[in-house]
mmCIF file of C-alpha atoms and ligand atoms in Angstrom:
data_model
loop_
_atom_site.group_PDB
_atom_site.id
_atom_site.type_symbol
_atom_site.label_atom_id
_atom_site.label_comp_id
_atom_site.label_asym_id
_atom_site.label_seq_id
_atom_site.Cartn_x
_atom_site.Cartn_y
_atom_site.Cartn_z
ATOM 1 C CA UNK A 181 -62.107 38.539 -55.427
ATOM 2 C CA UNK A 182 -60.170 38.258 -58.785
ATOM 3 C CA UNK A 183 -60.821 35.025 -61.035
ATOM 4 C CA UNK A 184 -59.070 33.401 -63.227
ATOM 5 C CA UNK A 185 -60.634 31.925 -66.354
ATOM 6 C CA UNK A 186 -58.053 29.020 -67.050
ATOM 7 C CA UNK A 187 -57.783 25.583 -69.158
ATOM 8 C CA UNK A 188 -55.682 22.408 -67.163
ATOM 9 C CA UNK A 189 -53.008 22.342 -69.812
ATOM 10 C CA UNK A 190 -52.494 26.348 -70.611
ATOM 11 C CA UNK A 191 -48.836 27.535 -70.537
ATOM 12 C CA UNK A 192 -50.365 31.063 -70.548
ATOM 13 C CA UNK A 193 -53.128 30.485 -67.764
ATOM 14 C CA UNK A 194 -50.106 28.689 -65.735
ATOM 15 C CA UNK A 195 -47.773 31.942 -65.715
ATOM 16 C CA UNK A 196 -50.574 33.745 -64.413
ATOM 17 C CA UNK A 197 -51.712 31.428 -61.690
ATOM 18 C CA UNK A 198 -47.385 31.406 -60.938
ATOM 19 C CA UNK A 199 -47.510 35.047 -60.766
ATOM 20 C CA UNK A 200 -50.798 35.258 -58.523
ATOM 21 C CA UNK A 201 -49.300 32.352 -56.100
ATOM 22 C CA UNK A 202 -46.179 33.798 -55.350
ATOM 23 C CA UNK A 203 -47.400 37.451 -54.906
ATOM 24 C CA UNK A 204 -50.011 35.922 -52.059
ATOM 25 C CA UNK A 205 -53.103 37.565 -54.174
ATOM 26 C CA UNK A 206 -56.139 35.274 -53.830
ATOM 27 C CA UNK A 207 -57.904 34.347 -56.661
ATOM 28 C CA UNK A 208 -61.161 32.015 -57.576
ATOM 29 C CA UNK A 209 -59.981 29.195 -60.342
ATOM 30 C CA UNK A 210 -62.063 29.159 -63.431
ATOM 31 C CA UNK A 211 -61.348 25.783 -65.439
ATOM 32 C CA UNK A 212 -62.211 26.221 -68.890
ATOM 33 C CA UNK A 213 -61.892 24.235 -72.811
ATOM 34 C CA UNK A 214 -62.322 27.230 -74.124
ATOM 35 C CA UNK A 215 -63.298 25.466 -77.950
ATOM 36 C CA UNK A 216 -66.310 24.046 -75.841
ATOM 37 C CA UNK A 217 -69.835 25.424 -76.544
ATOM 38 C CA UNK A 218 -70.129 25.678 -72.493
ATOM 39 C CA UNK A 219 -66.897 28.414 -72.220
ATOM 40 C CA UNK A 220 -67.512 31.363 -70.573
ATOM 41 C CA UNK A 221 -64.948 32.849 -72.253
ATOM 42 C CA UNK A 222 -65.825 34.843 -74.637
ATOM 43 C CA UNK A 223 -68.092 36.713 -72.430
ATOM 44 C CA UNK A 224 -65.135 38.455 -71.384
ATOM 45 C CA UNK A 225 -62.717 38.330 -74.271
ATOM 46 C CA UNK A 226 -64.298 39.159 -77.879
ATOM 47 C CA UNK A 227 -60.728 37.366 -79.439
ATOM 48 C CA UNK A 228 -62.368 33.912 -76.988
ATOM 49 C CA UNK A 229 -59.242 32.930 -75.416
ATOM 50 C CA UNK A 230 -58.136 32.393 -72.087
ATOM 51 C CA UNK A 231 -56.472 33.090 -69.631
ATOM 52 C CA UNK A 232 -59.047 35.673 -68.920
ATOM 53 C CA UNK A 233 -58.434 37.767 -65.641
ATOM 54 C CA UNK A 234 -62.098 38.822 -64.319
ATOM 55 C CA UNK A 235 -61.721 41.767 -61.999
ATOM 56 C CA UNK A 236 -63.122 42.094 -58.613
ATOM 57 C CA UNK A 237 -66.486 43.551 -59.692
ATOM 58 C CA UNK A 238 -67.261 40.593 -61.860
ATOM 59 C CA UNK A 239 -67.337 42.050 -64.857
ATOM 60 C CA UNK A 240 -64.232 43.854 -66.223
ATOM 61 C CA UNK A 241 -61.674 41.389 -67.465
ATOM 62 C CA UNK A 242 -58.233 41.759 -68.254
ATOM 63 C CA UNK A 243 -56.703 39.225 -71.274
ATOM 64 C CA UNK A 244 -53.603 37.803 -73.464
ATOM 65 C CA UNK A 245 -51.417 36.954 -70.936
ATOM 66 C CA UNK A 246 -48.850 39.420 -71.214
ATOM 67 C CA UNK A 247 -50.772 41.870 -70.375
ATOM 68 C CA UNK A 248 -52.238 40.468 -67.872
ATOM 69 C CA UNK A 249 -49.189 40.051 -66.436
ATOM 70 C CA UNK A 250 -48.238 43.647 -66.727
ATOM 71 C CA UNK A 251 -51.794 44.627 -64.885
ATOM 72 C CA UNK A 252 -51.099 42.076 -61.984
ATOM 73 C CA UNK A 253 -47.419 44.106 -61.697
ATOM 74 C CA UNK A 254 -48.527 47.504 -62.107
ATOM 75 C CA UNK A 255 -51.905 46.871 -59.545
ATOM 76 C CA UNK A 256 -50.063 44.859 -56.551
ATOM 77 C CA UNK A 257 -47.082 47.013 -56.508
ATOM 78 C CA UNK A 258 -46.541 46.251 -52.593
ATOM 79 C CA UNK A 259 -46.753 42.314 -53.195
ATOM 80 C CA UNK A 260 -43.296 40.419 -54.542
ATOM 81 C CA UNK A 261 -42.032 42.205 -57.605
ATOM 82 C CA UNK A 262 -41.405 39.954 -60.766
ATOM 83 C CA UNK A 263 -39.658 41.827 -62.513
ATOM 84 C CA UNK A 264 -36.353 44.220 -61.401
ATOM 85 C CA UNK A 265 -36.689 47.475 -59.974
ATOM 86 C CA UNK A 266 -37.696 50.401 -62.431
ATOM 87 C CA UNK A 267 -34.375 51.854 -62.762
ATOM 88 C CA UNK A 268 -32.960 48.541 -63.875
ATOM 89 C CA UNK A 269 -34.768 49.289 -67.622
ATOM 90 C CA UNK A 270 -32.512 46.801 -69.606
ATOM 91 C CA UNK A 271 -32.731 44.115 -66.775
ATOM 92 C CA UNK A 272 -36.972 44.270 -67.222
ATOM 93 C CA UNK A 273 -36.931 44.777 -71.122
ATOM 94 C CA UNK A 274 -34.756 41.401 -71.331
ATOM 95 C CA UNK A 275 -37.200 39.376 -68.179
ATOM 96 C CA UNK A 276 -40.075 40.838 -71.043
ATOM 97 C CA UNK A 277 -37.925 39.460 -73.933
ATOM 98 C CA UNK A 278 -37.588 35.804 -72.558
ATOM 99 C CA UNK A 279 -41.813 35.736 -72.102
ATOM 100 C CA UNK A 280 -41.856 36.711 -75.821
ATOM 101 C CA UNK A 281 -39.363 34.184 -76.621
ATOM 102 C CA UNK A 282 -41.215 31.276 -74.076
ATOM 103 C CA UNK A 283 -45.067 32.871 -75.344
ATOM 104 C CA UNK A 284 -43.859 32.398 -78.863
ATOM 105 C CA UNK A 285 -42.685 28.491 -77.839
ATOM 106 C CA UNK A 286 -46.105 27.866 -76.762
ATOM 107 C CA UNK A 287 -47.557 29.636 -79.864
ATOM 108 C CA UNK A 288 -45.597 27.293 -82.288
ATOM 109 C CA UNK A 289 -46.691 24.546 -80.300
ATOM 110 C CA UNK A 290 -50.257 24.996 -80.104
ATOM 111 C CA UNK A 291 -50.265 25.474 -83.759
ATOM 112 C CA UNK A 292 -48.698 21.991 -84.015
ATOM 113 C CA UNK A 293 -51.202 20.643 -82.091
ATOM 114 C CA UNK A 294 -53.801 21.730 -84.537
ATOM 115 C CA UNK A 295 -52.143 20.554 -87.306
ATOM 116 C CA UNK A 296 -51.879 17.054 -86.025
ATOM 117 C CA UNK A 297 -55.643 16.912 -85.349
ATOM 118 C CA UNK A 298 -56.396 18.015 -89.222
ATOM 119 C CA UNK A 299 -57.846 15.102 -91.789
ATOM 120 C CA UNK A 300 -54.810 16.086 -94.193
ATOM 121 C CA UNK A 301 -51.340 17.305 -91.688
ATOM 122 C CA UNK A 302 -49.036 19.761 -93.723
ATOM 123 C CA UNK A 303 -45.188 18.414 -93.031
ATOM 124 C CA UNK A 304 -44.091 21.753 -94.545
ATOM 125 C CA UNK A 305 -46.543 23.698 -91.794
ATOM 126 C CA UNK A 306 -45.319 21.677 -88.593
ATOM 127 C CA UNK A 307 -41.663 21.561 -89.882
ATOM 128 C CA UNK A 308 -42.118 24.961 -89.818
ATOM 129 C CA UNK A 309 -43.351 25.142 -86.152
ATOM 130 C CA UNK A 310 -41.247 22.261 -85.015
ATOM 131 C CA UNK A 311 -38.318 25.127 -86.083
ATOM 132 C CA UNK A 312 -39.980 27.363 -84.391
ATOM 133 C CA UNK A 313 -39.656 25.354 -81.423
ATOM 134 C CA UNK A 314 -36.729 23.561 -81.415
ATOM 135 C CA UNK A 315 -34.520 27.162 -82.231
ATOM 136 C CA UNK A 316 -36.501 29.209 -79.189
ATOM 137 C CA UNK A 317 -35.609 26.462 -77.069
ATOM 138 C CA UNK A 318 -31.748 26.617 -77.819
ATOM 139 C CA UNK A 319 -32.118 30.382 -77.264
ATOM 140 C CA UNK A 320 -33.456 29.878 -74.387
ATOM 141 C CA UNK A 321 -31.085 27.432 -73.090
ATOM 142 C CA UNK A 322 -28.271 29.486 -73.620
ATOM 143 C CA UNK A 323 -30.333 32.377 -71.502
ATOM 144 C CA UNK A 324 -30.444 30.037 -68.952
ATOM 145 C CA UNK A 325 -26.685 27.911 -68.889
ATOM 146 C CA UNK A 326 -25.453 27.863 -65.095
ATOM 147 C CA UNK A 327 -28.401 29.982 -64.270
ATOM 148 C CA UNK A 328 -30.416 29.464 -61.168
ATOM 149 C CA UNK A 329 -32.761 32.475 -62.582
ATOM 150 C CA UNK A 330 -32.630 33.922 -66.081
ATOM 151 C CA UNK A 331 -32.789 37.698 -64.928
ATOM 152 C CA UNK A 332 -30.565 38.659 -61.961
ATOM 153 C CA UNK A 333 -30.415 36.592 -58.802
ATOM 154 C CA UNK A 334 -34.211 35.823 -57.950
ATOM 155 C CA UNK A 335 -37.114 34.386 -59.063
ATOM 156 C CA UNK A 336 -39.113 36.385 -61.593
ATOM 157 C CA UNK A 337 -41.588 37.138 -64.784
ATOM 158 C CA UNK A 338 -38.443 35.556 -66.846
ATOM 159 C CA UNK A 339 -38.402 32.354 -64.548
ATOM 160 C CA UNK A 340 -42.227 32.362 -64.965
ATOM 161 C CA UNK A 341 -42.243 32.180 -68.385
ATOM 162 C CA UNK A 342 -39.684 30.209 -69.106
ATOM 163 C CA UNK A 343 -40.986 27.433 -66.503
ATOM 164 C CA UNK A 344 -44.393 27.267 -68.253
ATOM 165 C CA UNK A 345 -43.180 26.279 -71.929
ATOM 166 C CA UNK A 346 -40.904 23.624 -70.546
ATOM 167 C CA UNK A 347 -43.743 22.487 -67.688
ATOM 168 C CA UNK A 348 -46.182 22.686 -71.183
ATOM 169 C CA UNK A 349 -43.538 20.809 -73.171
ATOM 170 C CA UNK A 350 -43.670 17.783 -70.321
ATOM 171 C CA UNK A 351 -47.145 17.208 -70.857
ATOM 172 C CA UNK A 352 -47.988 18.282 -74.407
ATOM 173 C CA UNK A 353 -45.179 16.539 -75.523
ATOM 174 C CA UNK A 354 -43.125 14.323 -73.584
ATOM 175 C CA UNK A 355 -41.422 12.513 -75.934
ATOM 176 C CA UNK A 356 -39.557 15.600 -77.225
ATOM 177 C CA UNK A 357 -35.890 15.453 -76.682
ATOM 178 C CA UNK A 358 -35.423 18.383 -74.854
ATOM 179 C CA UNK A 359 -34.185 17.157 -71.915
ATOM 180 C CA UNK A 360 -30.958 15.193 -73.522
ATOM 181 C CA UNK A 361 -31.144 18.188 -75.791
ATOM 182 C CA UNK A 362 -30.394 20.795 -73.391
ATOM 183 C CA UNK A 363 -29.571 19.178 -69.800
ATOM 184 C CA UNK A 364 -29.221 22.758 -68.757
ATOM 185 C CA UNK A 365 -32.844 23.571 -69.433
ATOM 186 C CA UNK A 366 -33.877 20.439 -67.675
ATOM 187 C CA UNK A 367 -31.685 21.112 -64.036
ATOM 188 C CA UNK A 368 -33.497 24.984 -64.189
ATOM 189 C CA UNK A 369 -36.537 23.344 -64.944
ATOM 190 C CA UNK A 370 -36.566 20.860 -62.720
ATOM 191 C CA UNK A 371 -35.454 23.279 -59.696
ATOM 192 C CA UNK A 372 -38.351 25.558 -60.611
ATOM 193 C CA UNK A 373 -41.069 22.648 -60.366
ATOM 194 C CA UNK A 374 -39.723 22.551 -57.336
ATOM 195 C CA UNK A 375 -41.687 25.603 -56.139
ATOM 196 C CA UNK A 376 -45.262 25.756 -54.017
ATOM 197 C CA UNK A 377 -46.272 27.913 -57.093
ATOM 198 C CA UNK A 378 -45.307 25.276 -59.564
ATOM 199 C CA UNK A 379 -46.573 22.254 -57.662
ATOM 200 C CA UNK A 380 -49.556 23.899 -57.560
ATOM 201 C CA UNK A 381 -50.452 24.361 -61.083
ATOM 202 C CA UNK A 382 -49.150 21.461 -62.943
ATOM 203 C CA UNK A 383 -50.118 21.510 -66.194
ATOM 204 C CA UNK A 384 -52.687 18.347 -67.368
ATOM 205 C CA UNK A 385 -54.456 17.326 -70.631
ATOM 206 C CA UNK A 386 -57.478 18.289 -70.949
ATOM 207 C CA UNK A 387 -60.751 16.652 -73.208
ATOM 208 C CA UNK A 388 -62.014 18.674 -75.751
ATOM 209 C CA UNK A 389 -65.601 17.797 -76.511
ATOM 210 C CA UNK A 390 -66.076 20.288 -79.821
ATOM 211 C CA UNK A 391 -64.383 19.836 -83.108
ATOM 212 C CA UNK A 392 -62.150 22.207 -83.808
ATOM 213 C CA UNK A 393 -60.033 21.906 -87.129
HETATM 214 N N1 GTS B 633 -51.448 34.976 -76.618
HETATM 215 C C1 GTS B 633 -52.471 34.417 -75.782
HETATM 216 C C2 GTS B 633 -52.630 32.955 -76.121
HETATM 217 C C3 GTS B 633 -53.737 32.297 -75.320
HETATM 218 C C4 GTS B 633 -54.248 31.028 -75.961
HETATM 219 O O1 GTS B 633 -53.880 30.670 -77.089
HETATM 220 N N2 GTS B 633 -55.123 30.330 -75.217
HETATM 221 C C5 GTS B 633 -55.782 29.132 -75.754
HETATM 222 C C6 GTS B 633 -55.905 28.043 -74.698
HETATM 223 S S1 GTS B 633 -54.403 27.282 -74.299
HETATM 224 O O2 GTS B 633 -53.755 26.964 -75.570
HETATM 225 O O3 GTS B 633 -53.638 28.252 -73.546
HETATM 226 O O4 GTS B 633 -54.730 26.094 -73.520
HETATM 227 C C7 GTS B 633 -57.172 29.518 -76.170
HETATM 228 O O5 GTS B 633 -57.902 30.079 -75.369
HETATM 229 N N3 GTS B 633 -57.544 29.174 -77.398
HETATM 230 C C8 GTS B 633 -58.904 29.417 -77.849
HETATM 231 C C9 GTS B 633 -58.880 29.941 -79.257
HETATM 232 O O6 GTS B 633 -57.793 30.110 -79.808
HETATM 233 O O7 GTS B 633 -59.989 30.188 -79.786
HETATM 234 C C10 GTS B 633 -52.073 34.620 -74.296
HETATM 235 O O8 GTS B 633 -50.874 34.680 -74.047
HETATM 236 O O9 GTS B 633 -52.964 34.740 -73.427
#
Protein backbone atom coordinates (compact mmCIF):
# COMPACT_ATOMS: atom_id res chain seq x y z
CA UNK A 1 0.00 0.00 0.00
CA UNK A 2 1.10 3.64 -0.80
CA UNK A 3 1.97 6.03 2.28
CA UNK A 4 1.89 9.24 2.75
CA UNK A 5 4.55 11.04 4.77
CA UNK A 6 2.46 14.17 5.95
CA UNK A 7 2.59 17.09 8.74
CA UNK A 8 -1.21 18.13 10.44
CA UNK A 9 -0.99 21.64 9.09
CA UNK A 10 0.65 21.03 5.37
CA UNK A 11 -1.23 22.76 2.49
CA UNK A 12 0.94 20.53 0.22
CA UNK A 13 0.46 17.11 2.17
CA UNK A 14 -3.46 18.18 2.22
CA UNK A 15 -3.77 18.37 -1.77
CA UNK A 16 -2.35 15.09 -1.88
CA UNK A 17 -4.39 13.34 0.74
CA UNK A 18 -7.58 15.44 -1.43
CA UNK A 19 -6.36 13.89 -4.50
CA UNK A 20 -5.87 10.25 -2.97
CA UNK A 21 -9.52 10.52 -1.19
CA UNK A 22 -11.46 11.35 -4.01
CA UNK A 23 -9.75 8.94 -6.53
CA UNK A 24 -10.71 5.92 -3.84
CA UNK A 25 -6.74 4.93 -3.72
CA UNK A 26 -5.92 3.70 -0.19
CA UNK A 27 -3.16 4.97 1.45
CA UNK A 28 -1.32 4.50 5.10
CA UNK A 29 -1.06 8.21 6.89
CA UNK A 30 2.39 9.14 7.92
CA UNK A 31 2.21 12.24 10.44
CA UNK A 32 5.34 13.98 10.44
CA UNK A 33 7.23 17.67 11.93
CA UNK A 34 9.47 17.23 9.54
CA UNK A 35 12.17 19.98 11.50
CA UNK A 36 12.02 17.20 14.28
CA UNK A 37 15.16 15.05 14.88
CA UNK A 38 12.55 11.92 14.87
CA UNK A 39 11.33 12.68 10.88
CA UNK A 40 11.57 10.05 8.68
CA UNK A 41 11.71 12.24 6.07
CA UNK A 42 14.63 12.64 4.76
CA UNK A 43 15.10 9.02 4.34
CA UNK A 44 13.15 9.43 1.35
CA UNK A 45 13.68 12.98 0.18
CA UNK A 46 17.50 14.25 0.21
CA UNK A 47 15.79 18.18 -0.08
CA UNK A 48 13.86 16.74 3.77
CA UNK A 49 10.49 17.89 3.05
CA UNK A 50 7.26 16.41 3.00
CA UNK A 51 4.74 15.43 1.60
CA UNK A 52 6.71 12.42 0.69
CA UNK A 53 4.73 9.70 -1.37
CA UNK A 54 6.41 6.16 -0.39
CA UNK A 55 5.55 3.67 -3.08
CA UNK A 56 4.12 0.31 -2.60
CA UNK A 57 7.45 -1.51 -2.16
CA UNK A 58 8.44 0.65 0.75
CA UNK A 59 11.12 2.17 -0.52
CA UNK A 60 10.81 4.34 -3.67
CA UNK A 61 9.27 7.68 -2.87
CA UNK A 62 7.85 10.18 -4.95
CA UNK A 63 8.18 14.18 -3.60
CA UNK A 64 7.34 18.12 -3.98
CA UNK A 65 3.91 17.98 -4.32
CA UNK A 66 3.40 18.82 -7.75
CA UNK A 67 4.83 16.16 -8.87
CA UNK A 68 3.46 14.02 -6.88
CA UNK A 69 0.43 15.01 -8.05
CA UNK A 70 1.31 14.46 -11.63
CA UNK A 71 2.52 10.65 -10.64
CA UNK A 72 -0.85 9.97 -8.75
CA UNK A 73 -2.61 11.25 -12.36
CA UNK A 74 -0.45 9.60 -14.73
CA UNK A 75 -0.42 5.99 -12.43
CA UNK A 76 -4.38 5.74 -11.58
CA UNK A 77 -5.49 6.72 -14.95
CA UNK A 78 -8.86 4.57 -14.50
CA UNK A 79 -9.67 6.33 -11.02
CA UNK A 80 -11.49 10.07 -11.16
CA UNK A 81 -9.47 12.33 -13.39
CA UNK A 82 -8.39 15.77 -11.82
CA UNK A 83 -7.57 17.37 -14.35
CA UNK A 84 -9.55 17.70 -18.08
CA UNK A 85 -9.23 15.28 -20.68
CA UNK A 86 -5.85 15.32 -22.73
CA UNK A 87 -7.14 17.02 -25.68
CA UNK A 88 -8.37 19.89 -23.56
CA UNK A 89 -4.34 21.16 -23.35
CA UNK A 90 -5.18 24.85 -22.38
CA UNK A 91 -7.99 23.72 -19.91
CA UNK A 92 -5.02 21.40 -17.90
CA UNK A 93 -2.10 23.99 -18.42
CA UNK A 94 -4.46 26.70 -16.62
CA UNK A 95 -5.91 23.75 -13.58
CA UNK A 96 -1.61 23.49 -13.43
CA UNK A 97 -1.35 27.33 -13.38
CA UNK A 98 -3.80 27.93 -10.38
CA UNK A 99 -1.56 25.07 -8.17
CA UNK A 100 1.44 27.30 -9.05
CA UNK A 101 -0.40 30.31 -8.15
CA UNK A 102 -2.08 28.48 -4.66
CA UNK A 103 1.73 26.44 -4.10
CA UNK A 104 3.33 29.83 -4.37
CA UNK A 105 0.52 31.27 -1.58
CA UNK A 106 1.63 28.67 0.71
CA UNK A 107 5.34 29.32 -0.12
CA UNK A 108 5.05 33.08 0.86
CA UNK A 109 3.35 32.04 3.81
CA UNK A 110 5.55 29.57 5.24
CA UNK A 111 8.32 31.96 4.77
CA UNK A 112 6.33 34.38 6.97
CA UNK A 113 6.03 32.01 9.44
CA UNK A 114 9.73 31.76 9.78
CA UNK A 115 10.27 35.15 9.91
CA UNK A 116 7.99 35.70 12.81
CA UNK A 117 9.76 33.00 14.85
CA UNK A 118 13.35 34.86 14.22
CA UNK A 119 15.05 36.87 17.43
CA UNK A 120 15.24 40.04 15.00
CA UNK A 121 11.76 39.92 12.22
CA UNK A 122 12.65 41.84 8.91
CA UNK A 123 9.33 44.18 8.12
CA UNK A 124 10.90 44.68 4.66
CA UNK A 125 11.12 40.53 4.28
CA UNK A 126 7.40 39.77 5.45
CA UNK A 127 6.03 42.94 3.67
CA UNK A 128 7.45 41.35 0.98
CA UNK A 129 5.67 37.96 1.51
CA UNK A 130 2.57 39.50 2.94
CA UNK A 131 2.53 40.96 -1.04
CA UNK A 132 3.12 37.94 -2.09
CA UNK A 133 0.12 36.79 -0.48
CA UNK A 134 -2.30 39.22 -0.42
CA UNK A 135 -1.82 39.80 -4.66
CA UNK A 136 -2.06 35.70 -5.36
CA UNK A 137 -5.06 35.76 -3.42
CA UNK A 138 -6.84 38.57 -5.52
CA UNK A 139 -5.70 36.56 -8.57
CA UNK A 140 -7.10 33.91 -7.41
CA UNK A 141 -10.32 35.34 -6.49
CA UNK A 142 -10.95 36.66 -9.69
CA UNK A 143 -10.19 32.85 -11.10
CA UNK A 144 -12.75 31.85 -8.99
CA UNK A 145 -15.83 34.87 -9.07
CA UNK A 146 -19.30 32.96 -9.59
CA UNK A 147 -17.34 29.81 -9.90
CA UNK A 148 -18.49 26.60 -8.38
CA UNK A 149 -15.00 25.06 -9.81
CA UNK A 150 -12.09 27.07 -11.18
CA UNK A 151 -11.50 24.76 -14.33
CA UNK A 152 -14.63 23.66 -16.24
CA UNK A 153 -17.69 22.29 -14.48
CA UNK A 154 -16.24 19.68 -11.88
CA UNK A 155 -14.17 19.24 -9.18
CA UNK A 156 -10.45 19.07 -9.93
CA UNK A 157 -6.41 19.53 -9.37
CA UNK A 158 -7.42 23.48 -9.64
CA UNK A 159 -10.19 23.07 -6.87
CA UNK A 160 -7.55 21.05 -4.94
CA UNK A 161 -5.18 23.51 -4.83
CA UNK A 162 -6.92 26.30 -4.44
CA UNK A 163 -8.93 24.71 -1.35
CA UNK A 164 -5.66 23.94 0.50
CA UNK A 165 -4.14 27.63 0.67
CA UNK A 166 -7.44 29.02 1.82
CA UNK A 167 -8.13 25.71 4.29
CA UNK A 168 -4.08 26.61 5.30
CA UNK A 169 -4.94 30.31 5.54
CA UNK A 170 -7.94 29.35 8.26
CA UNK A 171 -5.63 27.83 10.52
CA UNK A 172 -2.22 29.42 9.96
CA UNK A 173 -3.75 32.56 10.02
CA UNK A 174 -7.16 33.26 10.91
CA UNK A 175 -7.16 36.61 11.57
CA UNK A 176 -6.31 37.51 7.94
CA UNK A 177 -9.00 39.40 6.21
CA UNK A 178 -9.56 37.31 3.48
CA UNK A 179 -12.83 36.45 3.96
CA UNK A 180 -14.35 40.26 3.98
CA UNK A 181 -11.58 40.64 1.46
CA UNK A 182 -12.84 38.43 -1.13
CA UNK A 183 -16.46 37.00 -0.09
CA UNK A 184 -16.16 35.15 -3.34
CA UNK A 185 -13.18 33.13 -2.21
CA UNK A 186 -14.89 32.43 1.04
CA UNK A 187 -18.58 30.95 -0.59
CA UNK A 188 -16.01 28.52 -3.01
CA UNK A 189 -14.19 27.82 -0.06
CA UNK A 190 -16.61 27.16 2.13
CA UNK A 191 -18.60 24.81 -0.47
CA UNK A 192 -15.38 22.85 -0.98
CA UNK A 193 -14.90 22.11 2.91
CA UNK A 194 -17.91 20.83 2.36
CA UNK A 195 -16.50 17.66 0.75
CA UNK A 196 -15.76 13.95 2.47
CA UNK A 197 -12.21 14.70 1.08
CA UNK A 198 -11.96 18.00 2.82
CA UNK A 199 -13.59 17.02 6.09
CA UNK A 200 -11.26 14.53 6.20
CA UNK A 201 -8.05 16.30 6.20
CA UNK A 202 -8.54 19.47 8.00
CA UNK A 203 -5.62 21.15 8.40
CA UNK A 204 -4.32 21.60 12.41
CA UNK A 205 -1.27 23.20 14.13
CA UNK A 206 1.14 21.24 14.83
CA UNK A 207 4.18 21.45 17.87
CA UNK A 208 7.46 21.73 16.73
CA UNK A 209 9.89 20.42 19.29
CA UNK A 210 13.40 21.54 17.34
CA UNK A 211 14.54 25.04 16.81
CA UNK A 212 14.49 26.01 13.62
CA UNK A 213 15.45 29.74 12.75
N1 LIG B 1 7.28 22.70 -2.69
C1 LIG B 1 7.12 21.70 -1.68
C2 LIG B 1 6.95 22.38 -0.34
C3 LIG B 1 6.83 21.39 0.80
C4 LIG B 1 7.15 22.00 2.14
O1 LIG B 1 7.60 23.15 2.24
N2 LIG B 1 6.92 21.21 3.20
C5 LIG B 1 7.29 21.63 4.56
C6 LIG B 1 6.23 21.22 5.57
S1 LIG B 1 4.76 22.13 5.47
O2 LIG B 1 5.16 23.53 5.40
O3 LIG B 1 4.10 21.70 4.26
O4 LIG B 1 4.00 21.82 6.67
C7 LIG B 1 8.57 20.94 4.92
O5 LIG B 1 8.64 19.72 4.82
N3 LIG B 1 9.55 21.70 5.39
C8 LIG B 1 10.78 21.11 5.86
C9 LIG B 1 11.95 21.92 5.38
O6 LIG B 1 11.74 22.90 4.67
O7 LIG B 1 13.09 21.53 5.72
C10 LIG B 1 5.89 20.82 -2.03
O8 LIG B 1 5.00 21.34 -2.69
O9 LIG B 1 5.86 19.62 -1.67
Amino acid sequence: MLTLISATPSPYARKVRITLTEKNIPFTLQTEVPWDSTTQTPQYNPLEKLPVLILENGKEAVYESRFILEYIEAKYPDTKPMLPPPEDVDARLFARKVEVLADGICDALVLLFFEKQRAEPSKEWQARQLRKVDGGLAALAKWVEGKDYIVGDSFGLADVAAGSVLGYLRVRWPDHPWKERHPELKAYSDKLEERQSFKDTVPSPQKISDKIV
